[in-house]
Amino acid sequence: MKLFKKILIANRGEIAVRIIRACKELGIRTVAVYSDADKDSLHTKMADESICIGPASSAQSYNNIPSILTSAEITDSEAIHPGYGFLSENPHFAEACLTSGIAFIGPSPESIRLGGDKARARQVMKRRGVPVVPGSEGAVVSEEAAMKTAKRIGFPVIIKASAGGGGRGMRIAKSEEELDKLYFMAQREALTAFGNGELYVEKYIPAMRHIEVQIIADTKGNFLHLGERDCSIQRRHQKLVEESPSPVATEKFRKKIGEYAVKAARAIKYKNAGTVEFIVDSEGNIYFMEMNTRLQVEHPVTEYVTGIDIVKEQIMIAAGFPLEMKQTQVKLSGHAIECRINAEDPDRFIPCPGKITFLSLPGGPGVRVDTAAYNGCVIPSHYDSLVAKLIVHGKDRPEAISRMKRALDEFIIEGIKTTIPFHKKVLNDPEFFNGNFNTAFIEKFNSPAVAVNK
Ligand code: MV4
C-alpha cells in the first residue's frame, strides 16, 4: 500500500486550509482549485499548486465536475478531498472520480446515495435494529398515507423531505386539518428546493437534543466511534455552537449511542469518516435521524477530545490503510466547544460579506482557530458566510466555557459584522452553563421567530 503523493482539494475557505494542513503533515503535495472570486484566498496561496476552475458562481466553479476532474488530471492528482458542502455528498461526483481512476476521499457512491435519501436510510436502519422515531415505513406515497401514519402514531407529527436533511422543507402538524394543508406545502417546497417532492412522517419530538456520533471506518471492515457531539444550539437549522462530550451524556449513554452509530455504519458497509445524527428526547431515548456522509464542519471538537486527526484518518483510509486503533484505545479527555463565527448581522442573521480591515486572532492554551481569513481579505458574497471556527479545549466543561469567553473577547474582526456578540450572549447564559438546553434554546434570544408553519 502506498500513500498518495498529491491530493486535489475540491473546496475553499477554512476547510480547504484544514485539509492542506493534514496533507502537509503527511508529506503529500496539494492542489487548490479556486474561482475568480477566490484568486487571493488563503487556500490558493497555501497549496503547492493552484488552478482556476471558473467564475465566482459555485455552479460554474466548486460544483463544476468536469472542471475539477480536468484539474485533477492535468496536475496528476491521485485523490480528491471534497471537504463539506459543494460536491461532498454528490454520488455522481464520487462515481466520476472513481471512473477517472482518482480516489475519492470519502465513502462509496452507494453510501452517499443512501445518506441523501433520508426516508430510505430511516427504513434501512429500522430494519437493522437501530431505533428510529415512530413514523412512516420509508416515504409516504400520498396525503392519505401520511394521514394514516399520523393517526397511527398520534399528533403532533413532523413532515420531512426525503431529499432534505438539515431541516429544509419540514412542517409540524398538530392536527388532521393542519396535516391536510401542510402536506402539500411541504411537497411543493421539497420539489422546488430539491427537485424531489418525496416526504416521510415522524412523530414530533418536543424539546429534542441533536446529538451526533463521529465514526471512522476503514476498507477492511473495522469501525470506530469517536464519541458524541451535542449540536442542540441551532438557529434556522444552522448549527451555531457544538460541543463534545454532550452535557447530558453518561458513560452508559455514550456506549449505547456509540454502538448504535457503529451498527448504522456497519449496516451499510460504510467506509471513511461519517456522522450518524440522533434525536435524543427529554427522557434520554435515542433515535436515529440521518447519516452525514462527509467530513463535518464541527469535526474539530472531536479531534480535541480524542486527539485523533480525522482528516489524516480519512486520507489514510482512502489510501487503503487499516485503522490502527481499537475501540478500547479511543479515550475521551476534557471538553471541547466550537463557535461558528459567521459574517452576519448577529441580530438579524443576514449575511454581511465584505473586506476584513483588521483581524487579530485569539490564542493561548487550548485555543484553535480554523479560518482562511487574514488581514485585508475579502469575504465573498457567493459562498456561505463562515469566517472562522473558534474551538477551545479545557479539562472540563466549566474551563472550556471560560476559555471560550476569553477567546471570544480576544477575537477582533473589523470591517464586517460577525456573530461574535451572539456567541458571547450564549456563553454567558446560565441555562447554557447548566447544560440545560435543547434545539428550542435560541428562540428565547428574542430573535425573529423561526418560520414554522408560516
Ligand atoms: C425533528 C424535530 C422533532 N421531532 N424530528 C431536524 C433537522 C434539524 N435541523 C431540526 N430537526 C428537527 N427534527 C422529530 N421527529 C424537531 C426538529 C427541529 C425543528 C423542526 C422544525 C422547526 C424548527 C426546529 C428547530 C429545532 C429542531
Tab-separated table of C-alpha atoms and ligand atoms in Angstrom:
chain	number	residue	atom	x	y	z
A	1	MET	CA	0.000	0.000	0.000
A	2	LYS	CA	1.208	3.469	-0.836
A	3	LEU	CA	0.151	6.845	0.406
A	4	PHE	CA	-0.904	9.441	-2.177
A	5	LYS	CA	1.791	11.773	-3.493
A	6	LYS	CA	-0.647	14.514	-4.467
A	7	ILE	CA	-4.208	15.426	-3.467
A	8	LEU	CA	-6.557	17.949	-5.043
A	9	ILE	CA	-8.818	19.777	-2.613
A	10	ALA	CA	-12.209	20.411	-4.225
A	11	ASN	CA	-13.247	23.118	-1.800
A	12	ARG	CA	-12.399	26.576	-0.478
A	13	GLY	CA	-12.146	28.581	2.728
A	14	GLU	CA	-11.313	27.206	6.140
A	15	ILE	CA	-11.949	23.558	5.245
A	16	ALA	CA	-9.572	23.683	2.260
A	17	VAL	CA	-6.940	25.150	4.588
A	18	ARG	CA	-7.672	22.433	7.165
A	19	ILE	CA	-7.198	19.691	4.545
A	20	ILE	CA	-3.988	21.252	3.180
A	21	ARG	CA	-2.579	21.187	6.728
A	22	ALA	CA	-3.273	17.462	7.078
A	23	CYS	CA	-1.684	16.766	3.674
A	24	LYS	CA	1.442	18.749	4.572
A	25	GLU	CA	1.889	16.827	7.797
A	26	LEU	CA	1.594	13.577	5.833
A	27	GLY	CA	4.132	14.759	3.231
A	28	ILE	CA	1.521	14.899	0.452
A	29	ARG	CA	1.570	17.630	-2.210
A	30	THR	CA	-1.585	19.703	-2.555
A	31	VAL	CA	-3.529	21.244	-5.421
A	32	ALA	CA	-6.006	24.023	-4.684
A	33	VAL	CA	-8.820	24.865	-7.053
A	34	TYR	CA	-10.305	28.350	-6.929
A	35	SER	CA	-12.952	30.504	-8.550
A	36	ASP	CA	-12.405	34.018	-9.888
A	37	ALA	CA	-13.681	35.338	-6.535
A	38	ASP	CA	-11.021	33.352	-4.642
A	39	LYS	CA	-7.829	34.130	-6.538
A	40	ASP	CA	-6.373	35.884	-3.468
A	41	SER	CA	-7.780	33.443	-0.934
A	42	LEU	CA	-5.635	31.655	1.619
A	43	HIS	CA	-6.220	28.110	0.364
A	44	THR	CA	-4.961	29.225	-3.054
A	45	LYS	CA	-1.800	30.658	-1.501
A	46	MET	CA	-1.156	27.717	0.846
A	47	ALA	CA	-1.359	24.861	-1.635
A	48	ASP	CA	1.683	23.721	-3.612
A	49	GLU	CA	-0.209	24.348	-6.860
A	50	SER	CA	-3.441	26.092	-7.668
A	51	ILE	CA	-5.781	26.112	-10.631
A	52	CYS	CA	-8.628	28.434	-11.526
A	53	ILE	CA	-11.750	26.376	-12.218
A	54	GLY	CA	-14.232	29.041	-13.266
A	55	PRO	CA	-16.208	32.155	-12.392
A	56	ALA	CA	-17.405	33.121	-8.910
A	57	SER	CA	-20.737	31.314	-9.171
A	58	SER	CA	-20.321	27.940	-7.423
A	59	ALA	CA	-22.331	26.172	-10.130
A	60	GLN	CA	-19.555	27.079	-12.545
A	61	SER	CA	-16.618	26.511	-10.190
A	62	TYR	CA	-16.744	24.484	-6.954
A	63	ASN	CA	-19.725	22.467	-8.210
A	64	ASN	CA	-18.347	22.091	-11.727
A	65	ILE	CA	-17.495	18.382	-12.007
A	66	PRO	CA	-15.777	18.419	-15.435
A	67	SER	CA	-13.619	21.388	-14.463
A	68	ILE	CA	-12.498	19.744	-11.207
A	69	LEU	CA	-11.787	16.355	-12.789
A	70	THR	CA	-9.784	18.012	-15.569
A	71	SER	CA	-7.777	19.897	-12.942
A	72	ALA	CA	-7.027	16.632	-11.165
A	73	GLU	CA	-5.929	15.014	-14.398
A	74	ILE	CA	-3.630	17.761	-15.599
A	75	THR	CA	-1.951	18.041	-12.173
A	76	ASP	CA	-1.534	14.251	-11.791
A	77	SER	CA	-3.538	14.278	-8.547
A	78	GLU	CA	-4.210	10.751	-7.324
A	79	ALA	CA	-7.020	11.657	-4.974
A	80	ILE	CA	-9.640	14.345	-4.358
A	81	HIS	CA	-10.793	15.541	-0.955
A	82	PRO	CA	-14.237	17.149	-1.312
A	83	GLY	CA	-14.439	18.830	2.136
A	84	TYR	CA	-18.040	19.624	3.152
A	85	GLY	CA	-20.823	21.206	1.099
A	86	PHE	CA	-20.330	21.625	-2.664
A	87	LEU	CA	-19.733	18.163	-4.235
A	88	SER	CA	-19.003	16.309	-0.994
A	89	GLU	CA	-22.360	14.479	-0.946
A	90	ASN	CA	-22.875	14.187	-4.685
A	91	PRO	CA	-22.875	10.473	-5.605
A	92	HIS	CA	-22.301	11.317	-9.293
A	93	PHE	CA	-19.118	13.165	-8.415
A	94	ALA	CA	-17.796	10.317	-6.254
A	95	GLU	CA	-18.564	7.919	-9.090
A	96	ALA	CA	-16.968	10.165	-11.714
A	97	CYS	CA	-13.765	10.306	-9.623
A	98	LEU	CA	-13.588	6.520	-9.432
A	99	THR	CA	-14.314	6.162	-13.147
A	100	SER	CA	-11.456	8.576	-13.869
A	101	GLY	CA	-9.121	6.500	-11.710
A	102	ILE	CA	-8.943	9.135	-8.977
A	103	ALA	CA	-9.507	8.151	-5.349
A	104	PHE	CA	-12.463	9.924	-3.746
A	105	ILE	CA	-11.618	10.636	-0.099
A	106	GLY	CA	-14.958	9.644	1.339
A	107	PRO	CA	-17.470	6.802	1.292
A	108	SER	CA	-18.752	4.890	-1.750
A	109	PRO	CA	-21.258	6.480	-4.151
A	110	GLU	CA	-23.858	3.978	-2.848
A	111	SER	CA	-23.374	5.136	0.757
A	112	ILE	CA	-23.637	8.765	-0.315
A	113	ARG	CA	-26.821	7.993	-2.230
A	114	LEU	CA	-28.377	6.268	0.778
A	115	GLY	CA	-27.324	9.067	3.129
A	116	GLY	CA	-29.078	11.509	0.796
A	117	ASP	CA	-32.315	9.529	0.789
A	118	LYS	CA	-33.497	10.193	4.331
A	119	ALA	CA	-36.658	8.082	4.090
A	120	ARG	CA	-34.796	5.037	2.803
A	121	ALA	CA	-31.939	5.471	5.301
A	122	ARG	CA	-34.521	5.506	8.107
A	123	GLN	CA	-36.075	2.351	6.738
A	124	VAL	CA	-32.729	0.547	6.407
A	125	MET	CA	-31.729	1.495	9.966
A	126	LYS	CA	-35.038	0.382	11.407
A	127	ARG	CA	-34.704	-2.993	9.692
A	128	ARG	CA	-31.158	-3.375	11.050
A	129	GLY	CA	-32.252	-2.735	14.610
A	130	VAL	CA	-31.188	0.894	15.034
A	131	PRO	CA	-34.055	2.690	16.820
A	132	VAL	CA	-35.907	5.298	14.766
A	133	VAL	CA	-38.681	7.712	15.801
A	134	PRO	CA	-42.137	6.162	15.268
A	135	GLY	CA	-43.314	7.106	11.781
A	136	SER	CA	-43.834	6.024	8.202
A	137	GLU	CA	-42.230	2.949	6.671
A	138	GLY	CA	-39.912	4.775	4.320
A	139	ALA	CA	-41.531	7.506	2.237
A	140	VAL	CA	-45.283	8.181	2.206
A	141	VAL	CA	-46.855	7.751	-1.229
A	142	SER	CA	-49.794	10.129	-0.751
A	143	GLU	CA	-51.526	12.534	1.593
A	144	GLU	CA	-53.856	9.672	2.594
A	145	ALA	CA	-50.860	7.518	3.522
A	146	ALA	CA	-49.381	10.365	5.568
A	147	MET	CA	-52.720	10.780	7.372
A	148	LYS	CA	-52.907	7.061	8.097
A	149	THR	CA	-49.413	7.139	9.604
A	150	ALA	CA	-50.241	10.258	11.640
A	151	LYS	CA	-53.378	8.666	13.064
A	152	ARG	CA	-51.436	5.532	13.993
A	153	ILE	CA	-48.585	7.353	15.781
A	154	GLY	CA	-50.624	10.311	17.041
A	155	PHE	CA	-50.250	14.067	16.588
A	156	PRO	CA	-48.155	16.182	16.529
A	157	VAL	CA	-46.178	14.812	13.603
A	158	ILE	CA	-43.341	16.272	11.580
A	159	ILE	CA	-43.274	16.026	7.798
A	160	LYS	CA	-39.793	15.846	6.334
A	161	ALA	CA	-38.426	15.748	2.789
A	162	SER	CA	-36.628	12.540	1.736
A	163	ALA	CA	-34.095	14.652	-0.134
A	164	GLY	CA	-33.948	17.266	2.620
A	165	GLY	CA	-31.895	16.996	5.721
A	166	GLY	CA	-30.654	19.888	7.733
A	167	GLY	CA	-34.270	20.900	8.274
A	168	ARG	CA	-35.325	22.411	4.971
A	169	GLY	CA	-38.877	21.680	3.867
A	170	MET	CA	-40.015	20.454	7.298
A	171	ARG	CA	-43.508	21.058	8.689
A	172	ILE	CA	-45.021	20.295	12.078
A	173	ALA	CA	-48.697	19.273	12.004
A	174	LYS	CA	-50.667	19.298	15.269
A	175	SER	CA	-53.951	18.053	13.849
A	176	GLU	CA	-55.585	16.344	10.871
A	177	GLU	CA	-56.615	19.741	9.477
A	178	GLU	CA	-53.056	21.020	9.661
A	179	LEU	CA	-51.672	17.885	8.041
A	180	ASP	CA	-54.141	18.302	5.169
A	181	LYS	CA	-52.745	21.718	4.432
A	182	LEU	CA	-49.073	21.252	5.334
A	183	TYR	CA	-48.562	18.033	3.402
A	184	PHE	CA	-48.975	19.798	0.078
A	185	MET	CA	-46.975	22.821	1.201
A	186	ALA	CA	-44.086	20.584	2.222
A	187	GLN	CA	-44.338	18.643	-1.032
A	188	ARG	CA	-44.240	21.782	-3.140
A	189	GLU	CA	-41.337	23.198	-1.149
A	190	ALA	CA	-39.350	19.961	-1.401
A	191	LEU	CA	-39.979	19.774	-5.132
A	192	THR	CA	-38.772	23.349	-5.620
A	193	ALA	CA	-35.767	23.027	-3.323
A	194	PHE	CA	-34.543	19.533	-4.215
A	195	GLY	CA	-36.367	18.580	-7.420
A	196	ASN	CA	-37.895	15.721	-5.441
A	197	GLY	CA	-41.179	16.052	-3.553
A	198	GLU	CA	-40.947	12.756	-1.677
A	199	LEU	CA	-41.881	13.062	2.020
A	200	TYR	CA	-41.853	10.958	5.177
A	201	VAL	CA	-43.573	11.366	8.503
A	202	GLU	CA	-42.240	11.102	12.054
A	203	LYS	CA	-43.708	11.614	15.490
A	204	TYR	CA	-42.785	15.144	16.546
A	205	ILE	CA	-40.388	15.013	19.499
A	206	PRO	CA	-40.639	18.242	21.523
A	207	ALA	CA	-37.572	19.696	23.214
A	208	MET	CA	-35.240	17.330	21.397
A	209	ARG	CA	-31.485	17.423	21.602
A	210	HIS	CA	-29.466	16.933	18.455
A	211	ILE	CA	-26.647	14.555	19.352
A	212	GLU	CA	-24.427	13.047	16.688
A	213	VAL	CA	-21.657	10.476	16.701
A	214	GLN	CA	-18.446	10.664	14.682
A	215	ILE	CA	-17.472	7.339	13.182
A	216	ILE	CA	-14.493	6.248	11.107
A	217	ALA	CA	-14.315	3.013	9.131
A	218	ASP	CA	-11.532	1.524	7.048
A	219	THR	CA	-11.816	-0.603	3.901
A	220	LYS	CA	-11.163	-3.814	5.908
A	221	GLY	CA	-14.415	-3.684	7.859
A	222	ASN	CA	-13.094	-2.037	11.041
A	223	PHE	CA	-15.325	0.578	12.665
A	224	LEU	CA	-14.674	3.060	15.458
A	225	HIS	CA	-16.855	5.680	17.083
A	226	LEU	CA	-15.169	8.797	18.398
A	227	GLY	CA	-17.762	9.887	20.925
A	228	GLU	CA	-20.677	12.250	20.535
A	229	ARG	CA	-21.149	15.918	19.746
A	230	ASP	CA	-24.053	17.933	21.087
A	231	CYS	CA	-25.280	20.283	18.360
A	232	SER	CA	-28.510	21.426	20.001
A	233	ILE	CA	-27.690	25.131	19.726
A	234	GLN	CA	-29.060	25.819	16.242
A	235	ARG	CA	-30.947	28.588	14.546
A	236	ARG	CA	-32.967	28.015	11.407
A	237	HIS	CA	-31.339	24.586	11.196
A	238	GLN	CA	-27.890	26.132	11.191
A	239	LYS	CA	-25.652	24.832	13.941
A	240	LEU	CA	-24.049	27.656	15.877
A	241	VAL	CA	-22.335	26.029	18.869
A	242	GLU	CA	-21.194	22.406	19.114
A	243	GLU	CA	-19.524	20.580	21.958
A	244	SER	CA	-18.132	17.235	22.976
A	245	PRO	CA	-18.923	15.443	25.178
A	246	SER	CA	-22.633	16.236	25.414
A	247	PRO	CA	-23.514	17.741	28.807
A	248	VAL	CA	-26.186	15.025	29.168
A	249	ALA	CA	-24.035	12.012	28.242
A	250	THR	CA	-23.090	9.453	30.876
A	251	GLU	CA	-20.624	6.621	30.181
A	252	LYS	CA	-23.580	4.309	29.708
A	253	PHE	CA	-25.316	6.694	27.292
A	254	ARG	CA	-22.094	7.118	25.275
A	255	LYS	CA	-21.616	3.387	24.947
A	256	LYS	CA	-25.192	2.953	23.771
A	257	ILE	CA	-25.269	5.793	21.230
A	258	GLY	CA	-21.786	4.813	20.010
A	259	GLU	CA	-22.927	1.238	19.451
A	260	TYR	CA	-25.991	2.446	17.538
A	261	ALA	CA	-23.735	4.606	15.351
A	262	VAL	CA	-21.386	1.716	14.560
A	263	LYS	CA	-24.373	-0.571	13.910
A	264	ALA	CA	-25.763	2.031	11.477
A	265	ALA	CA	-22.406	2.352	9.680
A	266	ARG	CA	-21.880	-1.423	9.548
A	267	ALA	CA	-25.389	-1.936	8.150
A	268	ILE	CA	-24.440	-0.006	5.017
A	269	LYS	CA	-20.776	-1.170	4.832
A	270	TYR	CA	-19.724	2.416	5.327
A	271	LYS	CA	-16.125	3.467	4.835
A	272	ASN	CA	-14.152	6.630	5.655
A	273	ALA	CA	-15.380	9.302	8.129
A	274	GLY	CA	-19.076	9.841	8.719
A	275	THR	CA	-21.555	11.130	11.231
A	276	VAL	CA	-24.691	9.482	12.499
A	277	GLU	CA	-27.211	12.041	13.760
A	278	PHE	CA	-29.653	11.181	16.516
A	279	ILE	CA	-32.625	12.778	18.178
A	280	VAL	CA	-32.488	12.462	21.961
A	281	ASP	CA	-35.786	13.164	23.723
A	282	SER	CA	-36.231	14.676	27.199
A	283	GLU	CA	-36.223	11.166	28.736
A	284	GLY	CA	-32.891	10.316	27.115
A	285	ASN	CA	-34.344	7.974	24.478
A	286	ILE	CA	-32.151	7.778	21.382
A	287	TYR	CA	-33.488	7.676	17.810
A	288	PHE	CA	-31.596	7.595	14.509
A	289	MET	CA	-32.270	10.762	12.495
A	290	GLU	CA	-29.937	10.805	9.493
A	291	MET	CA	-26.461	9.949	8.281
A	292	ASN	CA	-23.999	12.563	7.028
A	293	THR	CA	-21.569	11.024	4.596
A	294	ARG	CA	-18.915	13.759	4.724
A	295	LEU	CA	-16.399	15.446	6.972
A	296	GLN	CA	-18.404	17.870	9.090
A	297	VAL	CA	-17.808	21.494	9.990
A	298	GLU	CA	-17.725	20.593	13.693
A	299	HIS	CA	-15.160	17.750	13.436
A	300	PRO	CA	-12.523	19.711	15.429
A	301	VAL	CA	-14.351	19.286	18.757
A	302	THR	CA	-13.977	15.524	18.343
A	303	GLU	CA	-10.314	15.950	17.361
A	304	TYR	CA	-9.704	17.902	20.564
A	305	VAL	CA	-11.265	15.341	22.930
A	306	THR	CA	-9.880	12.236	21.176
A	307	GLY	CA	-6.505	13.543	19.959
A	308	ILE	CA	-7.290	11.925	16.583
A	309	ASP	CA	-6.725	13.891	13.360
A	310	ILE	CA	-9.885	12.966	11.457
A	311	VAL	CA	-8.687	14.403	8.128
A	312	LYS	CA	-5.446	12.396	8.268
A	313	GLU	CA	-7.531	9.307	9.091
A	314	GLN	CA	-9.709	9.992	6.032
A	315	ILE	CA	-6.661	10.179	3.778
A	316	MET	CA	-5.060	7.024	5.218
A	317	ILE	CA	-8.337	5.114	4.907
A	318	ALA	CA	-8.783	6.217	1.272
A	319	ALA	CA	-5.225	5.027	0.552
A	320	GLY	CA	-6.219	1.594	1.882
A	321	PHE	CA	-4.511	1.590	5.282
A	322	PRO	CA	-6.298	-0.149	8.153
A	323	LEU	CA	-7.304	1.727	11.319
A	324	GLU	CA	-4.542	1.444	13.885
A	325	MET	CA	-6.706	1.759	16.989
A	326	LYS	CA	-9.210	-0.456	18.745
A	327	GLN	CA	-12.374	0.989	20.259
A	328	THR	CA	-10.963	0.497	23.772
A	329	GLN	CA	-7.982	2.686	22.823
A	330	VAL	CA	-10.220	5.641	21.952
A	331	LYS	CA	-10.080	7.776	25.093
A	332	LEU	CA	-12.007	10.999	25.543
A	333	SER	CA	-10.270	13.682	27.524
A	334	GLY	CA	-11.611	17.022	28.747
A	335	HIS	CA	-14.234	19.099	26.992
A	336	ALA	CA	-14.265	20.947	23.665
A	337	ILE	CA	-16.607	23.654	22.340
A	338	GLU	CA	-16.821	25.224	18.897
A	339	CYS	CA	-18.415	28.546	17.959
A	340	ARG	CA	-19.100	29.167	14.289
A	341	ILE	CA	-18.223	32.746	13.516
A	342	ASN	CA	-20.174	33.920	10.519
A	343	ALA	CA	-20.028	37.138	8.538
A	344	GLU	CA	-23.564	38.012	9.582
A	345	ASP	CA	-25.504	40.662	11.355
A	346	PRO	CA	-25.783	38.964	14.789
A	347	ASP	CA	-29.257	40.379	15.488
A	348	ARG	CA	-30.823	39.614	12.154
A	349	PHE	CA	-28.645	36.732	10.949
A	350	ILE	CA	-28.405	38.102	7.451
A	351	PRO	CA	-25.119	37.680	5.559
A	352	CYS	CA	-22.675	40.548	5.818
A	353	PRO	CA	-19.852	39.940	3.349
A	354	GLY	CA	-17.063	42.455	2.713
A	355	LYS	CA	-13.460	43.307	3.467
A	356	ILE	CA	-11.855	42.486	6.800
A	357	THR	CA	-9.960	45.693	7.556
A	358	PHE	CA	-8.363	44.408	10.757
A	359	LEU	CA	-8.039	40.895	12.136
A	360	SER	CA	-6.496	39.634	15.344
A	361	LEU	CA	-6.964	36.001	16.286
A	362	PRO	CA	-7.223	34.651	19.825
A	363	GLY	CA	-4.600	32.209	21.063
A	364	GLY	CA	-3.101	30.828	24.225
A	365	PRO	CA	-3.684	27.475	25.928
A	366	GLY	CA	-6.412	25.269	24.472
A	367	VAL	CA	-7.456	27.589	21.654
A	368	ARG	CA	-7.707	26.606	17.981
A	369	VAL	CA	-8.902	28.837	15.146
A	370	ASP	CA	-9.738	27.246	11.798
A	371	THR	CA	-10.051	30.017	9.249
A	372	ALA	CA	-8.962	31.173	5.804
A	373	ALA	CA	-9.297	34.821	6.842
A	374	TYR	CA	-6.345	37.216	7.005
A	375	ASN	CA	-5.857	40.947	7.463
A	376	GLY	CA	-7.328	42.695	4.433
A	377	CYS	CA	-9.022	39.639	2.937
A	378	VAL	CA	-12.453	39.846	1.349
A	379	ILE	CA	-15.330	37.557	2.371
A	380	PRO	CA	-17.101	36.986	-0.952
A	381	SER	CA	-20.885	37.050	-1.109
A	382	HIS	CA	-21.103	33.980	-3.361
A	383	TYR	CA	-20.483	31.299	-0.732
A	384	ASP	CA	-21.505	30.511	2.831
A	385	SER	CA	-20.735	33.099	5.459
A	386	LEU	CA	-18.474	31.046	7.777
A	387	VAL	CA	-15.414	33.202	8.536
A	388	ALA	CA	-13.793	31.197	11.309
A	389	LYS	CA	-14.364	28.338	13.680
A	390	LEU	CA	-13.208	29.067	17.199
A	391	ILE	CA	-12.602	25.832	19.066
A	392	VAL	CA	-11.448	25.543	22.668
A	393	HIS	CA	-10.445	22.633	24.856
A	394	GLY	CA	-10.453	22.562	28.646
A	395	LYS	CA	-10.070	19.953	31.368
A	396	ASP	CA	-13.815	20.094	31.945
A	397	ARG	CA	-16.886	21.966	30.666
A	398	PRO	CA	-16.586	24.974	33.022
A	399	GLU	CA	-12.968	25.502	31.959
A	400	ALA	CA	-13.905	25.161	28.279
A	401	ILE	CA	-16.684	27.742	28.731
A	402	SER	CA	-14.471	30.306	30.438
A	403	ARG	CA	-11.763	29.686	27.855
A	404	MET	CA	-14.277	30.265	25.046
A	405	LYS	CA	-15.453	33.524	26.669
A	406	ARG	CA	-11.836	34.654	26.988
A	407	ALA	CA	-11.083	33.722	23.360
A	408	LEU	CA	-14.233	35.483	22.069
A	409	ASP	CA	-13.103	38.613	23.948
A	410	GLU	CA	-9.663	38.419	22.306
A	411	PHE	CA	-11.067	37.957	18.802
A	412	ILE	CA	-11.013	41.198	16.794
A	413	ILE	CA	-12.628	41.327	13.349
A	414	GLU	CA	-13.171	44.780	11.867
A	415	GLY	CA	-14.838	45.807	8.619
A	416	ILE	CA	-17.648	43.252	8.695
A	417	LYS	CA	-20.307	42.277	11.219
A	418	THR	CA	-19.941	38.833	12.771
A	419	THR	CA	-21.826	36.533	15.129
A	420	ILE	CA	-19.233	37.030	17.918
A	421	PRO	CA	-21.661	39.175	20.028
A	422	PHE	CA	-24.290	36.435	19.690
A	423	HIS	CA	-21.833	33.789	20.925
A	424	LYS	CA	-20.933	35.941	23.937
A	425	LYS	CA	-24.621	36.019	24.854
A	426	VAL	CA	-24.941	32.231	24.565
A	427	LEU	CA	-21.762	31.574	26.570
A	428	ASN	CA	-22.976	33.883	29.361
A	429	ASP	CA	-26.395	32.258	29.578
A	430	PRO	CA	-26.969	30.373	32.872
A	431	GLU	CA	-29.011	27.658	31.125
A	432	PHE	CA	-26.158	27.072	28.700
A	433	PHE	CA	-23.767	26.860	31.639
A	434	ASN	CA	-26.008	24.245	33.255
A	435	GLY	CA	-26.119	22.250	30.030
A	436	ASN	CA	-29.861	22.657	30.230
A	437	PHE	CA	-30.821	23.372	26.630
A	438	ASN	CA	-32.403	21.789	23.588
A	439	THR	CA	-32.970	22.756	19.975
A	440	ALA	CA	-35.503	25.415	21.091
A	441	PHE	CA	-32.824	27.268	23.118
A	442	ILE	CA	-32.154	30.014	20.578
A	443	GLU	CA	-35.812	31.078	20.386
A	444	LYS	CA	-35.588	32.856	23.702
A	445	PHE	CA	-32.841	35.102	22.362
A	446	ASN	CA	-35.546	37.395	21.138
A	447	SER	CA	-34.558	36.873	17.522
A	448	PRO	CA	-37.238	36.863	14.827
A	449	ALA	CA	-39.315	33.720	15.186
A	450	VAL	CA	-38.365	30.696	13.136
A	451	ALA	CA	-40.787	30.389	10.260
A	452	VAL	CA	-42.545	27.185	11.200
A	453	ASN	CA	-45.908	26.540	9.544
A	454	LYS	CA	-45.983	30.046	8.145
B	1	MV4	C1	-37.355	16.753	14.483
B	1	MV4	C2	-37.948	17.532	15.495
B	1	MV4	C3	-38.919	16.921	16.282
B	1	MV4	N1	-39.260	15.649	16.069
B	1	MV4	N2	-37.749	15.487	14.297
B	1	MV4	C4	-34.371	18.054	12.046
B	1	MV4	C5	-33.272	18.810	11.434
B	1	MV4	C6	-32.911	19.794	12.463
B	1	MV4	N3	-32.248	20.925	11.925
B	1	MV4	C7	-34.226	20.118	13.096
B	1	MV4	N4	-34.972	18.947	13.030
B	1	MV4	C8	-35.987	18.561	13.831
B	1	MV4	N5	-36.397	17.270	13.689
B	1	MV4	C9	-38.690	14.952	15.072
B	1	MV4	N6	-39.082	13.689	14.860
B	1	MV4	C10	-37.559	18.872	15.641
B	1	MV4	C11	-36.599	19.400	14.797
B	1	MV4	C12	-36.334	20.833	14.965
B	1	MV4	C13	-37.116	21.811	14.339
B	1	MV4	C14	-38.133	21.464	13.467
B	1	MV4	C15	-38.896	22.463	12.831
B	1	MV4	C16	-38.611	23.799	13.069
B	1	MV4	C17	-37.607	24.175	13.918
B	1	MV4	C18	-36.843	23.195	14.557
B	1	MV4	C19	-35.810	23.565	15.421
B	1	MV4	C20	-35.080	22.597	16.022
B	1	MV4	C21	-35.337	21.239	15.804
